[in-house]
PDB file of C-alpha atoms in Angstrom:
ATOM      1  CA  UNK A  23      -1.284  29.213   0.292  1.00 83.00           C
ATOM      2  CA  UNK A  24      -2.092  32.887   0.458  1.00 89.00           C
ATOM      3  CA  UNK A  25      -5.018  34.872   1.799  1.00 90.00           C
ATOM      4  CA  UNK A  26      -5.789  38.027  -0.172  1.00 91.00           C
ATOM      5  CA  UNK A  27      -8.671  40.383  -0.867  1.00 91.00           C
ATOM      6  CA  UNK A  28      -9.964  40.642  -4.436  1.00 89.00           C
ATOM      7  CA  UNK A  29     -12.943  42.042  -6.289  1.00 90.00           C
ATOM      8  CA  UNK A  30     -15.226  39.341  -7.716  1.00 88.00           C
ATOM      9  CA  UNK A  31     -18.346  40.296  -9.688  1.00 90.00           C
ATOM     10  CA  UNK A  32     -18.233  43.768  -8.209  1.00 91.00           C
ATOM     11  CA  UNK A  33     -17.942  42.646  -4.566  1.00 90.00           C
ATOM     12  CA  UNK A  34     -14.915  42.517  -2.280  1.00 92.00           C
ATOM     13  CA  UNK A  35     -14.209  38.937  -1.183  1.00 92.00           C
ATOM     14  CA  UNK A  36     -11.349  37.141   0.522  1.00 94.00           C
ATOM     15  CA  UNK A  37      -9.527  34.510  -1.507  1.00 92.00           C
ATOM     16  CA  UNK A  38      -7.417  31.607  -0.271  1.00 92.00           C
ATOM     17  CA  UNK A  39      -5.275  30.573  -3.220  1.00 91.00           C
ATOM     18  CA  UNK A  40      -2.687  27.803  -3.419  1.00 87.00           C
ATOM     19  CA  UNK A  41      -1.965  24.175  -4.226  1.00 84.00           C
ATOM     20  CA  UNK A  42      -3.230  21.105  -2.392  1.00 76.00           C
ATOM     21  CA  UNK A  43      -1.886  17.713  -3.479  1.00 68.00           C
ATOM     22  CA  UNK A  44      -0.421  19.310  -6.586  1.00 74.00           C
ATOM     23  CA  UNK A  45      -3.730  20.840  -7.724  1.00 82.00           C
ATOM     24  CA  UNK A  46      -4.659  24.500  -7.587  1.00 88.00           C
ATOM     25  CA  UNK A  47      -7.352  25.287  -5.043  1.00 87.00           C
ATOM     26  CA  UNK A  48      -9.190  28.632  -4.729  1.00 90.00           C
ATOM     27  CA  UNK A  49     -11.700  29.212  -1.940  1.00 90.00           C
ATOM     28  CA  UNK A  50     -13.715  32.434  -1.570  1.00 92.00           C
ATOM     29  CA  UNK A  51     -14.920  33.854   1.752  1.00 92.00           C
ATOM     30  CA  UNK A  52     -16.879  36.931   2.808  1.00 91.00           C
ATOM     31  CA  UNK A  53     -14.473  37.859   5.632  1.00 92.00           C
ATOM     32  CA  UNK A  54     -10.776  37.559   6.391  1.00 92.00           C
ATOM     33  CA  UNK A  55     -11.220  35.619   9.693  1.00 93.00           C
ATOM     34  CA  UNK A  56     -13.260  32.934   7.909  1.00 93.00           C
ATOM     35  CA  UNK A  57     -10.592  32.624   5.224  1.00 92.00           C
ATOM     36  CA  UNK A  58      -7.788  32.341   7.776  1.00 92.00           C
ATOM     37  CA  UNK A  59      -9.775  29.805   9.847  1.00 91.00           C
ATOM     38  CA  UNK A  60     -10.292  27.615   6.771  1.00 87.00           C
ATOM     39  CA  UNK A  61      -6.589  27.875   5.885  1.00 87.00           C
ATOM     40  CA  UNK A  62      -5.569  26.871   9.434  1.00 87.00           C
ATOM     41  CA  UNK A  63      -7.915  23.858   9.330  1.00 85.00           C
ATOM     42  CA  UNK A  64      -6.552  22.836   5.926  1.00 82.00           C
ATOM     43  CA  UNK A  65      -2.957  23.108   7.165  1.00 78.00           C
ATOM     44  CA  UNK A  66      -3.780  20.813  10.112  1.00 75.00           C
ATOM     45  CA  UNK A  67      -5.246  18.214   7.747  1.00 69.00           C
ATOM     46  CA  UNK A  68      -2.107  17.888   5.616  1.00 63.00           C
ATOM     47  CA  UNK A  69      -0.556  15.309   7.948  1.00 66.00           C
ATOM     48  CA  UNK A  70      -2.852  12.572   6.592  1.00 70.00           C
ATOM     49  CA  UNK A  71      -2.335  13.729   3.043  1.00 71.00           C
ATOM     50  CA  UNK A  72       1.429  13.862   3.482  1.00 74.00           C
ATOM     51  CA  UNK A  73       1.495  10.363   4.990  1.00 80.00           C
ATOM     52  CA  UNK A  74      -0.364   8.984   1.974  1.00 82.00           C
ATOM     53  CA  UNK A  75       1.916  10.859  -0.450  1.00 80.00           C
ATOM     54  CA  UNK A  76       5.004   9.458   1.282  1.00 82.00           C
ATOM     55  CA  UNK A  77       3.909   5.871   0.515  1.00 87.00           C
ATOM     56  CA  UNK A  78       5.232   4.281  -2.653  1.00 90.00           C
ATOM     57  CA  UNK A  79       2.821   2.910  -5.251  1.00 91.00           C
ATOM     58  CA  UNK A  80       3.102  -0.714  -4.064  1.00 92.00           C
ATOM     59  CA  UNK A  81       2.200   0.258  -0.497  1.00 92.00           C
ATOM     60  CA  UNK A  82      -0.746   2.337  -1.718  1.00 91.00           C
ATOM     61  CA  UNK A  83      -2.060  -0.560  -3.799  1.00 92.00           C
ATOM     62  CA  UNK A  84      -1.713  -2.935  -0.822  1.00 91.00           C
ATOM     63  CA  UNK A  85      -3.584  -0.504   1.433  1.00 91.00           C
ATOM     64  CA  UNK A  86      -6.408  -0.023  -1.067  1.00 92.00           C
ATOM     65  CA  UNK A  87      -6.738  -3.769  -1.697  1.00 92.00           C
ATOM     66  CA  UNK A  88      -6.772  -4.518   2.039  1.00 91.00           C
ATOM     67  CA  UNK A  89      -9.380  -1.828   2.610  1.00 90.00           C
ATOM     68  CA  UNK A  90     -11.659  -3.067  -0.177  1.00 91.00           C
ATOM     69  CA  UNK A  91     -11.351  -6.682   0.990  1.00 90.00           C
ATOM     70  CA  UNK A  92     -12.079  -5.789   4.590  1.00 89.00           C
ATOM     71  CA  UNK A  93     -15.115  -3.753   3.571  1.00 88.00           C
ATOM     72  CA  UNK A  94     -16.443  -6.648   1.455  1.00 89.00           C
ATOM     73  CA  UNK A  95     -15.993  -9.067   4.367  1.00 87.00           C
ATOM     74  CA  UNK A  96     -17.583  -6.696   6.886  1.00 89.00           C
ATOM     75  CA  UNK A  97     -14.698  -5.733   9.177  1.00 88.00           C
ATOM     76  CA  UNK A  98     -12.273  -2.840   9.505  1.00 88.00           C
ATOM     77  CA  UNK A  99      -8.538  -2.822   8.892  1.00 87.00           C
ATOM     78  CA  UNK A 100      -7.970  -1.931  12.535  1.00 87.00           C
ATOM     79  CA  UNK A 101      -9.914  -4.974  13.724  1.00 87.00           C
ATOM     80  CA  UNK A 102      -7.920  -7.163  11.323  1.00 84.00           C
ATOM     81  CA  UNK A 103      -4.637  -5.845  12.722  1.00 82.00           C
ATOM     82  CA  UNK A 104      -5.863  -6.309  16.310  1.00 82.00           C
ATOM     83  CA  UNK A 105      -6.905  -9.873  15.521  1.00 82.00           C
ATOM     84  CA  UNK A 106      -3.574 -10.601  13.870  1.00 79.00           C
ATOM     85  CA  UNK A 107      -1.630  -9.229  16.837  1.00 76.00           C
ATOM     86  CA  UNK A 108      -3.563 -11.354  19.342  1.00 76.00           C
ATOM     87  CA  UNK A 109      -4.009 -14.584  17.362  1.00 77.00           C
ATOM     88  CA  UNK A 110      -0.883 -14.467  15.230  1.00 70.00           C
ATOM     89  CA  UNK A 111       1.703 -14.546  18.029  1.00 67.00           C
ATOM     90  CA  UNK A 112       4.125 -17.437  18.002  1.00 59.00           C
ATOM     91  CA  UNK A 113       3.018 -18.745  14.625  1.00 65.00           C
ATOM     92  CA  UNK A 114       5.556 -19.260  11.917  1.00 65.00           C
ATOM     93  CA  UNK A 115       4.614 -17.822   8.569  1.00 65.00           C
ATOM     94  CA  UNK A 116       5.894 -18.716   5.147  1.00 69.00           C
ATOM     95  CA  UNK A 117       9.207 -17.134   4.340  1.00 74.00           C
ATOM     96  CA  UNK A 118       9.786 -15.139   1.190  1.00 78.00           C
ATOM     97  CA  UNK A 119      11.458 -17.076  -1.604  1.00 76.00           C
ATOM     98  CA  UNK A 120      11.991 -16.919  -5.309  1.00 80.00           C
ATOM     99  CA  UNK A 121       9.953 -18.928  -7.783  1.00 75.00           C
ATOM    100  CA  UNK A 122      12.962 -21.165  -8.405  1.00 73.00           C
ATOM    101  CA  UNK A 123      13.270 -21.957  -4.710  1.00 75.00           C
ATOM    102  CA  UNK A 124       9.539 -22.682  -4.433  1.00 75.00           C
ATOM    103  CA  UNK A 125       9.480 -24.999  -7.449  1.00 73.00           C
ATOM    104  CA  UNK A 126      12.837 -26.573  -6.652  1.00 74.00           C
ATOM    105  CA  UNK A 127      14.054 -29.520  -8.720  1.00 69.00           C
ATOM    106  CA  UNK A 128      13.348 -33.231  -9.085  1.00 67.00           C
ATOM    107  CA  UNK A 129      16.854 -34.403  -8.350  1.00 66.00           C
ATOM    108  CA  UNK A 130      18.926 -35.860 -11.155  1.00 66.00           C
ATOM    109  CA  UNK A 131      18.768 -33.922 -14.428  1.00 65.00           C
ATOM    110  CA  UNK A 132      18.622 -36.388 -17.319  1.00 68.00           C
ATOM    111  CA  UNK A 133      19.571 -33.742 -19.870  1.00 70.00           C
ATOM    112  CA  UNK A 134      23.178 -33.667 -18.698  1.00 67.00           C
ATOM    113  CA  UNK A 135      25.562 -36.577 -18.512  1.00 70.00           C
ATOM    114  CA  UNK A 136      28.144 -37.002 -15.797  1.00 68.00           C
ATOM    115  CA  UNK A 137      26.785 -34.640 -13.205  1.00 63.00           C
ATOM    116  CA  UNK A 138      29.341 -34.391 -10.443  1.00 66.00           C
ATOM    117  CA  UNK A 139      26.939 -33.000  -7.861  1.00 66.00           C
ATOM    118  CA  UNK A 140      23.400 -34.311  -8.178  1.00 66.00           C
ATOM    119  CA  UNK A 141      21.103 -31.802  -6.501  1.00 66.00           C
ATOM    120  CA  UNK A 142      18.817 -33.032  -3.788  1.00 70.00           C
ATOM    121  CA  UNK A 143      15.109 -33.091  -4.653  1.00 68.00           C
ATOM    122  CA  UNK A 144      13.445 -29.994  -3.232  1.00 72.00           C
ATOM    123  CA  UNK A 145      10.406 -27.751  -3.421  1.00 72.00           C
ATOM    124  CA  UNK A 146       7.158 -28.499  -5.203  1.00 67.00           C
ATOM    125  CA  UNK A 147       8.776 -30.555  -7.955  1.00 70.00           C
ATOM    126  CA  UNK A 148      10.803 -32.536  -5.437  1.00 68.00           C
ATOM    127  CA  UNK A 149       7.634 -33.484  -3.563  1.00 68.00           C
ATOM    128  CA  UNK A 150       6.006 -34.621  -6.806  1.00 66.00           C
ATOM    129  CA  UNK A 151       9.088 -36.616  -7.747  1.00 64.00           C
ATOM    130  CA  UNK A 152       9.245 -38.337  -4.383  1.00 60.00           C
ATOM    131  CA  UNK A 153       5.583 -39.309  -4.624  1.00 64.00           C
ATOM    132  CA  UNK A 154       6.139 -40.733  -8.122  1.00 63.00           C
ATOM    133  CA  UNK A 155       3.971 -38.237  -9.996  1.00 62.00           C
ATOM    134  CA  UNK A 156       6.702 -36.333 -11.890  1.00 54.00           C
ATOM    135  CA  UNK A 157       9.166 -38.695 -13.452  1.00 52.00           C
TER     136      UNK A 157
END
């Protein structure tokens, strides 16, 4: 961003001209010190902007969804993280798995004859098969 003096509507003004977040921004000031002070404040603020720009789209969507949910429920994201850190210690959480691993299988596959290795019943379908629901 640049600070320069221009004539606007017959008066000399100071212009700060440049790009912020990919968009052109022009700010007009009556004196050079005011223009330079605004530019210095804007340069300090770019750390938050740069952090947000460094996130990928999935992380941005997660942050926005978490923020909206926390606001609807009446708490802040910071309080949710603090609560998780204190109350979530030592607990085992679900591990990441594919849909195939989660669904599993019911054991013997009747579509094929002569299966050498019959897979063990596992996952959601295995539980249903063992309880007699999915046969």
